[in-house]
Amino acid sequence: MKAKIIVSIVVAILLSCVVDAKEYAYSSDNTTEFSVANRWDKLIEELPEGIAEEIKDISAFETGDTISTVKEKADIRYWIGNIWDELIKSISSHLPRFLPIFAIILLLAGAKITLPQTSSALSASFLVFGKLCLAILVIRSTYLIIDLANDYLNSVCNIMNLLTPVMQAVYLAEGSLTKMSISTSAVMLVVTAIGNINSQVMTPCVNVLFTLSAVASVCDEVNLSSLTATIRRFIMRMWQIITIAFSFMLGTQSVIASSADNLAAKTVKFALGSIIPMAGGVLAEAFNTVREGLSFIKTATGIGGIITILLILLPGIVPLIIYKLSIIVCAFVADLLKLDGEKIFLEDVKGITEILIAIVLYTSMMFVFSIILFTKSQVG
Amino acid sequence: MTTLFLLCGLSIIAVFAEAIIKELHPEYAKWLVLAFALVCIASVIPGIKDSVSFLKSISSITENKYTGMILKALGITYLSSLACEICNSADGGHINTYIEMVSRVEIIILTIPLFQELLEMVLI
């Protein structure tokens, strides 16, 4: 069993550094080796830091050493430990961001109670000032999270980009020109579309949402919550449509998904639908596809393949979830301390974080789909 | 706690003293109130110093300038409110209105860089 895992991990790693079939078939000089090494280095560069550290000692040309290196890492406990470390690292690095927000909420609540009621205009000026400080702090930390999500999306798109020529090469070697053109163009389209939508649509929309939320939080008389909710709904609907289109385009819905829908699957689908309010619907629908695809990857590469995918996806998703939880706690405290304006603003920020989580989950789903397609091209 | 008991006792004495002085020398009554207000402020200052140093330490732990700015604005608000109250007690006429206006202008001056920062973050 262990040997199977070792071999499958090695095969998975080596397959990922396979380059153009033409070079393998017709060229035997050093340039081919140089090209493969380049691709390997590029792939290692694109991987998240932790994973790159894990596999940097593995060379594409020294299979004997590779097996001995991988043997040490074949133990499942080693990888579970890695996942746990990654989770702890994410939590400890992102939780302190929530402290200043919490401190300002407490300060504002204390000031609101103790400020003299005789000079109400003065108290009102101070409270507006406090709201502004809170808004800037929250927006600043949310932009940091957005940057983190953008980096993650770029990294995932780059990995998908690197898989495409390999997949193309394998299909070409098989002589399946139609499969090659459909699969690779679909993956490339997904990658391009995700990049363009993020830069051209998402960032301006999030900016607009922030502006409206900040204005509404500072001016109590202005109620913009319905407008912000409409914009949020619009963004989510757009993403749902795009994701469904891409899911069909990648061809995984019909190819991979089976009709099996047992109790465990239904529970997870329900959880996805209810925990992630906006993204959950589509994710729940795609759950069967992802589950079947992951079991396919498990068969092809062993549990190591799934754990590697998890290690790639976790650093992007965990900080967003932690941030959302922090905002929920702050909104709850603001509600307890009767800071209504602040609570509404934090609820709006929670909505923006939900959008980010949805985008990251959709992209992760696309990433899993492309990995499934890639694995199918190698195995099939 | 001891300071609070002391202040309560002083306030009762001040009320009786004000009533007596009003009968004998009404022009000195407001000076007595003013003196009592100053004693109150002086007794609270050491406590405020401790609280401010604690809040400053929180601000340095959280590493953000906004906590400090809020404390500054809070200080302005409390100080001007206190001044307004003293002016009211001493029959200061419209002086309290001017104090309030000046402190609001101070807060607006503090707010302008924040608005600028917000606009830079969101719009640019």
Coordinates of C-alpha atoms in Angstrom, one line a residue:
Chain A
M1 CA 0.0 0.0 0.0
K2 CA 2.8 2.3 1.0
A3 CA 4.7 1.5 -2.2
K4 CA 1.6 2.3 -4.2
I5 CA 1.3 5.7 -2.5
I6 CA 5.0 6.5 -3.0
V7 CA 4.8 5.5 -6.7
S8 CA 1.6 7.4 -7.3
I9 CA 3.0 10.6 -5.6
V10 CA 6.1 10.3 -7.7
V11 CA 4.1 9.8 -10.9
A12 CA 1.8 12.7 -10.0
I13 CA 4.8 15.0 -9.4
L14 CA 6.7 13.9 -12.5
L15 CA 3.6 14.1 -14.7
S16 CA 3.2 17.7 -13.7
C17 CA 6.6 18.5 -15.1
V18 CA 6.0 16.8 -18.4
V19 CA 6.5 19.3 -21.3
D20 CA 5.6 19.4 -24.9
A21 CA 5.3 16.0 -26.4
K22 CA 7.1 17.1 -29.6
E23 CA 10.2 17.9 -27.6
Y24 CA 10.2 14.5 -26.0
A25 CA 9.5 12.7 -29.3
Y26 CA 11.9 14.4 -31.6
S27 CA 14.6 15.9 -29.6
S28 CA 17.2 14.2 -27.5
D29 CA 19.7 17.0 -27.0
N30 CA 20.3 19.1 -23.8
T31 CA 17.7 21.7 -24.8
T32 CA 14.9 19.3 -24.0
E33 CA 16.4 18.7 -20.5
F34 CA 16.8 22.4 -20.1
S35 CA 13.2 23.0 -21.0
V36 CA 11.9 20.4 -18.7
A37 CA 14.0 21.7 -15.8
N38 CA 12.7 25.2 -16.6
R39 CA 9.1 24.1 -16.5
W40 CA 9.7 22.2 -13.2
D41 CA 11.3 25.3 -11.7
K42 CA 8.4 27.5 -12.9
L43 CA 5.9 25.1 -11.5
I44 CA 7.7 25.0 -8.1
E45 CA 7.8 28.8 -8.2
E46 CA 4.0 29.0 -8.7
L47 CA 3.2 26.7 -5.9
P48 CA 2.4 28.1 -2.4
E49 CA 5.6 28.5 -0.3
G50 CA 4.9 25.5 2.0
I51 CA 4.3 23.0 -0.8
A52 CA 7.3 24.4 -2.8
E53 CA 9.4 23.8 0.4
E54 CA 8.1 20.2 0.6
I55 CA 9.0 19.2 -3.0
K56 CA 11.9 21.5 -3.8
D57 CA 14.4 18.6 -3.2
I58 CA 12.7 16.4 -5.7
S59 CA 14.3 16.7 -9.1
A60 CA 12.6 15.6 -12.3
F61 CA 15.7 13.6 -13.4
E62 CA 16.8 11.8 -10.3
T63 CA 14.0 9.3 -9.8
G64 CA 16.0 7.2 -7.3
D65 CA 16.6 10.1 -4.9
T66 CA 13.0 11.2 -5.5
I67 CA 11.6 7.9 -4.3
S68 CA 13.8 8.0 -1.2
T69 CA 12.8 11.6 -0.5
V70 CA 9.1 11.0 -1.1
K71 CA 9.2 7.8 1.1
E72 CA 9.7 9.9 4.1
K73 CA 6.7 12.0 3.2
A74 CA 4.4 9.1 2.3
D75 CA 3.1 8.8 5.8
I76 CA -0.4 10.3 6.0
R77 CA 0.3 11.7 9.5
Y78 CA 3.0 13.9 8.1
W79 CA 0.6 15.5 5.7
I80 CA -2.2 15.8 8.2
G81 CA 0.3 17.5 10.5
N82 CA 1.2 19.9 7.6
I83 CA -2.5 20.8 7.1
W84 CA -2.9 21.4 10.8
D85 CA 0.2 23.6 10.9
E86 CA -1.1 25.6 7.9
L87 CA -4.4 26.1 9.7
I88 CA -2.7 27.3 12.9
K89 CA -0.4 29.6 10.9
S90 CA -3.3 31.2 9.1
I91 CA -5.3 31.6 12.3
S92 CA -2.4 33.1 14.3
S93 CA -1.4 35.5 11.5
H94 CA -4.9 36.8 10.7
L95 CA -6.6 36.9 14.0
P96 CA -4.6 40.0 15.4
R97 CA -6.1 42.1 12.6
F98 CA -9.4 42.0 14.3
L99 CA -8.1 43.4 17.6
P100 CA -7.9 47.1 16.6
I101 CA -11.5 46.9 15.2
F102 CA -12.7 45.4 18.4
A103 CA -10.8 48.0 20.5
I104 CA -12.4 50.9 18.6
I105 CA -15.8 49.4 19.0
L106 CA -15.3 49.2 22.7
L107 CA -14.0 52.7 22.9
L108 CA -16.9 54.1 20.9
A109 CA -19.4 52.2 23.1
G110 CA -17.7 53.5 26.2
A111 CA -17.7 57.0 24.9
K112 CA -21.3 56.9 23.8
I113 CA -22.4 55.9 27.3
T114 CA -20.2 58.4 29.2
L115 CA -20.4 61.5 27.0
P116 CA -22.4 64.3 28.5
Q117 CA -25.9 64.6 27.0
T118 CA -26.0 68.4 27.5
S119 CA -23.8 69.1 24.5
S120 CA -25.4 66.7 22.0
A121 CA -23.9 68.3 18.9
L122 CA -20.4 67.8 20.3
S123 CA -21.2 64.1 21.1
A124 CA -22.6 63.7 17.6
S125 CA -19.4 65.1 16.0
F126 CA -17.3 62.8 18.1
L127 CA -19.4 59.7 17.2
V128 CA -19.1 60.6 13.4
F129 CA -15.4 60.9 13.9
G130 CA -15.3 57.5 15.6
K131 CA -17.4 55.9 12.9
L132 CA -15.0 57.3 10.3
C133 CA -12.0 55.8 12.1
L134 CA -13.7 52.4 12.3
A135 CA -14.7 52.5 8.6
I136 CA -11.1 53.3 7.6
L137 CA -9.7 50.6 9.7
V138 CA -12.2 48.0 8.5
I139 CA -11.8 49.0 4.9
R140 CA -8.0 48.9 5.2
S141 CA -8.0 45.4 6.7
T142 CA -10.6 44.2 4.1
Y143 CA -8.3 45.5 1.3
L144 CA -5.5 43.4 2.8
I145 CA -7.8 40.4 2.7
I146 CA -8.8 41.3 -0.9
D147 CA -5.1 41.5 -1.9
L148 CA -4.6 38.1 -0.3
A149 CA -7.5 36.6 -2.2
N150 CA -6.2 38.2 -5.5
D151 CA -2.7 36.7 -4.9
Y152 CA -4.4 33.3 -4.2
L153 CA -6.5 33.6 -7.4
N154 CA -3.5 34.5 -9.5
S155 CA -1.5 31.7 -8.0
V156 CA -4.3 29.1 -8.8
C157 CA -4.7 30.6 -12.3
N158 CA -1.0 30.3 -12.9
I159 CA -1.0 26.6 -11.8
M160 CA -4.0 26.0 -14.2
N161 CA -2.1 27.8 -16.9
L162 CA 0.9 25.6 -16.4
L163 CA -1.2 22.4 -16.5
T164 CA -2.7 23.4 -19.9
P165 CA 0.4 22.7 -22.2
V166 CA 1.0 19.4 -20.4
M167 CA -2.5 18.3 -21.0
Q168 CA -2.3 19.5 -24.6
A169 CA 0.9 17.5 -25.1
V170 CA -0.6 14.3 -23.7
Y171 CA -3.7 14.6 -25.9
L172 CA -1.5 15.3 -28.9
A173 CA 0.6 12.2 -28.1
E174 CA -2.7 10.2 -28.0
G175 CA -3.8 11.8 -31.3
S176 CA -7.0 13.1 -29.7
L177 CA -7.1 16.5 -31.4
T178 CA -10.7 17.2 -30.6
K179 CA -10.3 16.4 -26.9
M180 CA -7.2 18.5 -26.8
S181 CA -8.7 21.6 -28.4
I182 CA -11.9 21.4 -26.2
S183 CA -10.2 20.7 -22.9
T184 CA -7.3 23.1 -23.2
S185 CA -9.3 26.0 -24.6
A186 CA -11.9 25.6 -21.9
V187 CA -9.3 25.7 -19.1
M188 CA -7.6 28.7 -20.8
L189 CA -10.9 30.4 -21.2
V190 CA -11.7 29.9 -17.5
V191 CA -8.3 31.2 -16.4
T192 CA -8.5 34.3 -18.7
A193 CA -12.1 35.0 -17.7
I194 CA -11.4 34.7 -13.9
G195 CA -8.4 37.1 -14.3
N196 CA -10.4 39.6 -16.3
I197 CA -13.5 39.5 -14.2
N198 CA -11.5 40.0 -11.1
S199 CA -9.6 43.1 -12.4
Q200 CA -12.4 44.7 -14.5
V201 CA -15.6 43.9 -12.7
M202 CA -14.9 42.7 -9.1
T203 CA -12.5 45.4 -7.9
P204 CA -14.7 48.3 -9.1
C205 CA -17.8 46.7 -7.7
V206 CA -16.2 46.1 -4.3
N207 CA -15.0 49.7 -4.3
V208 CA -18.5 51.0 -5.0
L209 CA -19.9 48.7 -2.2
F210 CA -17.3 50.1 0.2
T211 CA -18.0 53.7 -0.7
L212 CA -21.8 53.2 -0.2
S213 CA -21.3 51.3 3.1
A214 CA -18.9 54.0 4.5
V215 CA -21.3 56.8 3.5
A216 CA -24.2 55.0 5.0
S217 CA -22.3 54.3 8.3
V218 CA -21.2 57.9 8.7
C219 CA -24.5 59.6 7.8
D220 CA -27.3 58.0 9.9
E221 CA -30.0 59.7 7.8
V222 CA -28.9 57.9 4.6
N223 CA -30.2 54.4 4.2
L224 CA -28.3 52.6 1.4
S225 CA -28.6 49.0 2.7
S226 CA -31.1 48.0 0.0
L227 CA -28.8 49.4 -2.8
T228 CA -25.7 47.6 -1.4
A229 CA -27.8 44.4 -1.1
T230 CA -28.9 44.7 -4.8
I231 CA -25.3 45.2 -5.9
R232 CA -24.2 42.2 -3.9
R233 CA -27.0 40.1 -5.4
F234 CA -26.0 41.2 -8.9
I235 CA -22.4 40.3 -8.4
M236 CA -23.3 36.9 -7.0
R237 CA -25.8 36.1 -9.7
M238 CA -23.2 37.0 -12.3
W239 CA -20.7 34.7 -10.7
Q240 CA -23.3 31.9 -10.4
I241 CA -24.1 32.2 -14.1
I242 CA -20.4 32.2 -15.1
T243 CA -19.6 29.3 -12.8
I244 CA -22.4 27.2 -14.2
A245 CA -21.3 28.0 -17.8
F246 CA -17.7 27.1 -17.0
S247 CA -18.7 23.9 -15.2
F248 CA -20.5 22.7 -18.4
M249 CA -17.7 24.0 -20.5
L250 CA -15.1 22.0 -18.7
G251 CA -17.4 19.0 -19.4
T252 CA -17.0 17.6 -15.9
Q253 CA -20.7 17.7 -14.9
S254 CA -21.6 15.0 -17.4
V255 CA -18.3 13.1 -17.5
I256 CA -17.5 12.8 -13.9
A257 CA -20.7 13.1 -11.8
S258 CA -22.6 10.0 -11.0
S259 CA -26.2 9.7 -10.0
A260 CA -25.3 8.4 -6.6
D261 CA -26.6 10.8 -3.9
N262 CA -26.3 9.1 -0.5
L263 CA -27.2 10.5 2.9
A264 CA -23.6 11.8 3.6
A265 CA -23.6 13.6 0.3
K266 CA -27.0 15.2 1.0
T267 CA -25.8 16.4 4.4
V268 CA -22.7 18.1 2.9
K269 CA -24.8 19.6 0.1
F270 CA -27.2 21.0 2.7
A271 CA -24.3 22.3 4.8
L272 CA -22.8 24.0 1.8
G273 CA -26.1 25.6 0.8
S274 CA -26.9 26.9 4.3
I275 CA -23.4 27.9 5.6
I276 CA -22.3 29.8 2.5
P277 CA -25.5 31.7 1.8
M278 CA -24.8 33.1 -1.7
A279 CA -22.2 30.7 -3.1
G280 CA -23.6 27.7 -1.4
G281 CA -26.3 26.9 -4.0
V282 CA -23.9 26.4 -6.9
L283 CA -21.3 24.7 -4.8
A284 CA -23.9 22.3 -3.4
E285 CA -25.0 21.5 -7.0
A286 CA -21.4 20.9 -8.0
F287 CA -20.6 18.9 -4.9
N288 CA -21.3 15.5 -6.6
T289 CA -19.0 16.5 -9.4
V290 CA -16.2 17.6 -7.1
R291 CA -16.6 14.5 -4.9
E292 CA -16.5 12.1 -7.8
G293 CA -13.6 14.0 -9.3
L294 CA -11.7 13.9 -6.0
S295 CA -12.2 10.1 -5.7
F296 CA -10.9 9.8 -9.3
I297 CA -7.8 11.8 -8.3
K298 CA -7.5 9.6 -5.2
T299 CA -7.5 6.5 -7.4
A300 CA -5.0 8.0 -9.8
T301 CA -2.5 9.6 -7.4
G302 CA -3.4 8.3 -4.0
I303 CA -4.4 10.4 -1.0
G304 CA -1.3 12.5 -1.4
G305 CA -2.9 14.1 -4.5
I306 CA -6.0 15.2 -2.5
I307 CA -3.9 16.5 0.4
T308 CA -1.7 18.5 -2.0
I309 CA -4.8 20.1 -3.5
L310 CA -6.0 20.8 0.0
L311 CA -2.6 22.4 0.9
I312 CA -2.8 24.6 -2.2
L313 CA -6.4 25.7 -1.5
L314 CA -6.4 26.1 2.3
P315 CA -4.1 29.2 2.5
G316 CA -6.5 31.1 0.2
I317 CA -9.7 30.1 1.9
V318 CA -8.9 29.9 5.6
P319 CA -7.9 33.7 6.1
L320 CA -11.2 34.7 4.4
I321 CA -13.2 32.5 6.7
I322 CA -11.3 33.8 9.8
Y323 CA -11.9 37.4 8.7
K324 CA -15.6 36.8 8.2
L325 CA -15.9 35.2 11.6
S326 CA -14.0 38.2 13.1
I327 CA -16.4 40.6 11.4
I328 CA -19.4 38.6 12.6
V329 CA -18.1 38.8 16.2
C330 CA -17.5 42.6 15.9
A331 CA -21.0 43.1 14.5
F332 CA -22.4 41.1 17.3
V333 CA -20.5 43.1 19.9
A334 CA -21.6 46.4 18.2
D335 CA -25.2 45.1 18.3
L336 CA -24.9 44.3 22.1
L337 CA -23.5 47.7 22.8
K338 CA -26.3 49.5 20.8
L339 CA -23.9 50.8 18.1
D340 CA -26.5 50.5 15.3
G341 CA -24.6 52.4 12.6
E342 CA -21.4 50.5 13.2
K343 CA -23.4 47.2 13.2
I344 CA -24.9 47.9 9.8
F345 CA -21.5 48.9 8.4
L346 CA -20.0 45.7 9.7
E347 CA -22.9 43.6 8.3
D348 CA -22.2 45.2 4.9
V349 CA -18.5 44.3 5.2
K350 CA -19.6 40.8 6.1
G351 CA -21.5 40.7 2.8
I352 CA -18.4 41.8 0.9
T353 CA -16.4 39.1 2.6
E354 CA -19.1 36.6 1.6
I355 CA -18.7 37.7 -2.0
L356 CA -14.9 37.2 -1.8
I357 CA -15.4 33.8 -0.2
A358 CA -17.8 32.8 -3.0
I359 CA -15.3 33.9 -5.7
V360 CA -12.4 32.1 -4.1
L361 CA -14.6 28.9 -3.7
Y362 CA -15.8 29.1 -7.3
T363 CA -12.2 29.5 -8.5
S364 CA -11.1 26.7 -6.3
M365 CA -13.8 24.5 -7.7
M366 CA -12.6 25.4 -11.2
F367 CA -9.1 24.5 -10.1
V368 CA -10.3 21.1 -8.9
F369 CA -12.1 20.6 -12.2
S370 CA -9.0 21.4 -14.2
I371 CA -6.9 19.1 -12.0
I372 CA -9.6 16.4 -12.7
L373 CA -9.3 17.0 -16.4
F374 CA -5.6 17.0 -16.2
T375 CA -5.6 13.7 -14.3
K376 CA -8.0 12.2 -16.8
S377 CA -5.7 13.2 -19.7
Q378 CA -2.8 11.4 -17.9
V379 CA -4.7 8.3 -16.9
G380 CA -7.2 8.0 -19.8
Chain B
M1 CA -13.1 55.2 46.1
T2 CA -11.7 57.4 48.8
T3 CA -11.6 60.3 46.4
L4 CA -15.2 59.7 45.5
F5 CA -16.3 59.8 49.2
L6 CA -14.2 62.9 49.6
L7 CA -15.9 64.6 46.6
C8 CA -19.4 63.6 47.8
G9 CA -18.6 65.1 51.2
L10 CA -17.2 68.2 49.6
S11 CA -20.2 68.6 47.3
I12 CA -22.6 68.6 50.3
I13 CA -20.4 71.2 52.1
A14 CA -20.2 73.2 48.9
V15 CA -24.0 73.2 48.5
F16 CA -24.6 74.5 52.1
A17 CA -21.7 77.0 51.7
E18 CA -23.2 78.3 48.4
A19 CA -26.6 78.8 50.0
I20 CA -25.0 80.7 52.9
I21 CA -22.8 82.8 50.7
K22 CA -25.7 83.6 48.4
E23 CA -27.4 85.2 51.4
L24 CA -24.4 87.1 52.6
H25 CA -22.3 87.9 49.4
P26 CA -24.2 86.7 46.3
E27 CA -21.3 87.9 44.0
Y28 CA -18.9 85.3 45.5
A29 CA -21.3 82.4 45.1
K30 CA -20.3 81.5 41.5
W31 CA -16.6 81.6 42.5
L32 CA -17.3 79.0 45.0
V33 CA -19.0 76.8 42.4
L34 CA -16.0 77.4 40.1
A35 CA -13.5 76.4 42.8
F36 CA -15.5 73.3 43.6
A37 CA -15.5 72.4 39.8
L38 CA -11.7 72.9 39.7
V39 CA -11.2 70.7 42.8
C40 CA -13.3 68.0 41.1
I41 CA -11.2 68.1 38.0
A42 CA -8.0 68.1 40.0
S43 CA -9.1 65.0 41.9
V44 CA -10.0 63.1 38.7
I45 CA -6.8 64.0 36.7
P46 CA -4.5 61.2 38.3
G47 CA -7.1 58.6 37.4
I48 CA -7.5 60.0 33.8
K49 CA -3.7 59.8 33.4
D50 CA -3.7 56.1 34.4
S51 CA -6.6 55.3 32.0
V52 CA -5.0 57.2 29.1
S53 CA -1.7 55.4 29.6
F54 CA -3.6 52.1 29.6
L55 CA -5.5 53.0 26.4
K56 CA -2.2 54.1 24.9
S57 CA -0.7 50.7 25.6
I58 CA -3.7 49.1 23.9
S59 CA -3.1 51.4 21.0
S60 CA 0.5 50.4 20.8
I61 CA -0.4 46.7 21.1
T62 CA -2.9 46.9 18.2
E63 CA -0.4 49.0 16.2
N64 CA -2.8 51.4 14.7
K65 CA -3.0 55.2 14.8
Y66 CA -6.8 55.4 14.9
T67 CA -7.1 54.4 18.5
G68 CA -4.8 57.3 19.4
M69 CA -6.9 59.6 17.2
I70 CA -10.1 58.6 18.8
L71 CA -8.6 59.1 22.2
K72 CA -7.5 62.6 21.2
A73 CA -11.1 63.4 19.9
L74 CA -12.5 62.0 23.1
G75 CA -10.2 64.2 25.1
I76 CA -11.3 67.3 23.2
T77 CA -15.0 66.3 23.6
Y78 CA -14.7 65.7 27.4
L79 CA -12.6 68.8 28.0
S80 CA -14.9 71.2 26.1
S81 CA -18.0 69.6 27.7
L82 CA -16.4 70.2 31.1
A83 CA -15.6 73.8 30.1
C84 CA -19.2 74.3 28.8
E85 CA -20.6 73.0 32.1
I86 CA -18.4 75.3 34.2
C87 CA -19.4 78.3 32.0
N88 CA -23.1 77.3 32.5
S89 CA -22.6 77.1 36.2
A90 CA -20.8 80.4 36.4
D91 CA -23.5 82.1 34.3
G92 CA -21.1 82.5 31.4
G93 CA -23.7 83.5 28.9
H94 CA -22.9 82.4 25.4
I95 CA -19.3 81.5 26.1
N96 CA -20.2 77.8 26.2
T97 CA -21.6 78.0 22.7
Y98 CA -18.2 79.3 21.4
I99 CA -16.3 76.6 23.3
E100 CA -18.5 74.0 21.8
M101 CA -18.1 75.5 18.3
V102 CA -14.3 75.6 18.6
S103 CA -14.1 72.0 19.8
R104 CA -16.3 70.9 16.9
V105 CA -14.0 72.7 14.5
E106 CA -11.1 70.9 16.2
I107 CA -12.8 67.5 15.6
I108 CA -13.5 68.5 12.0
I109 CA -9.8 69.4 11.6
L110 CA -9.0 65.9 12.9
T111 CA -11.6 64.4 10.5
I112 CA -10.3 65.9 7.3
P113 CA -7.2 63.7 6.9
L114 CA -9.4 60.7 7.6
F115 CA -11.8 61.7 4.8
Q116 CA -8.8 62.2 2.6
E117 CA -7.5 58.7 3.4
L118 CA -11.0 57.2 2.9
L119 CA -11.3 58.8 -0.5
E120 CA -7.8 57.8 -1.5
M121 CA -8.5 54.2 -0.5
V122 CA -11.9 53.9 -2.1
L123 CA -11.9 56.1 -5.2
I124 CA -8.3 56.1 -6.4

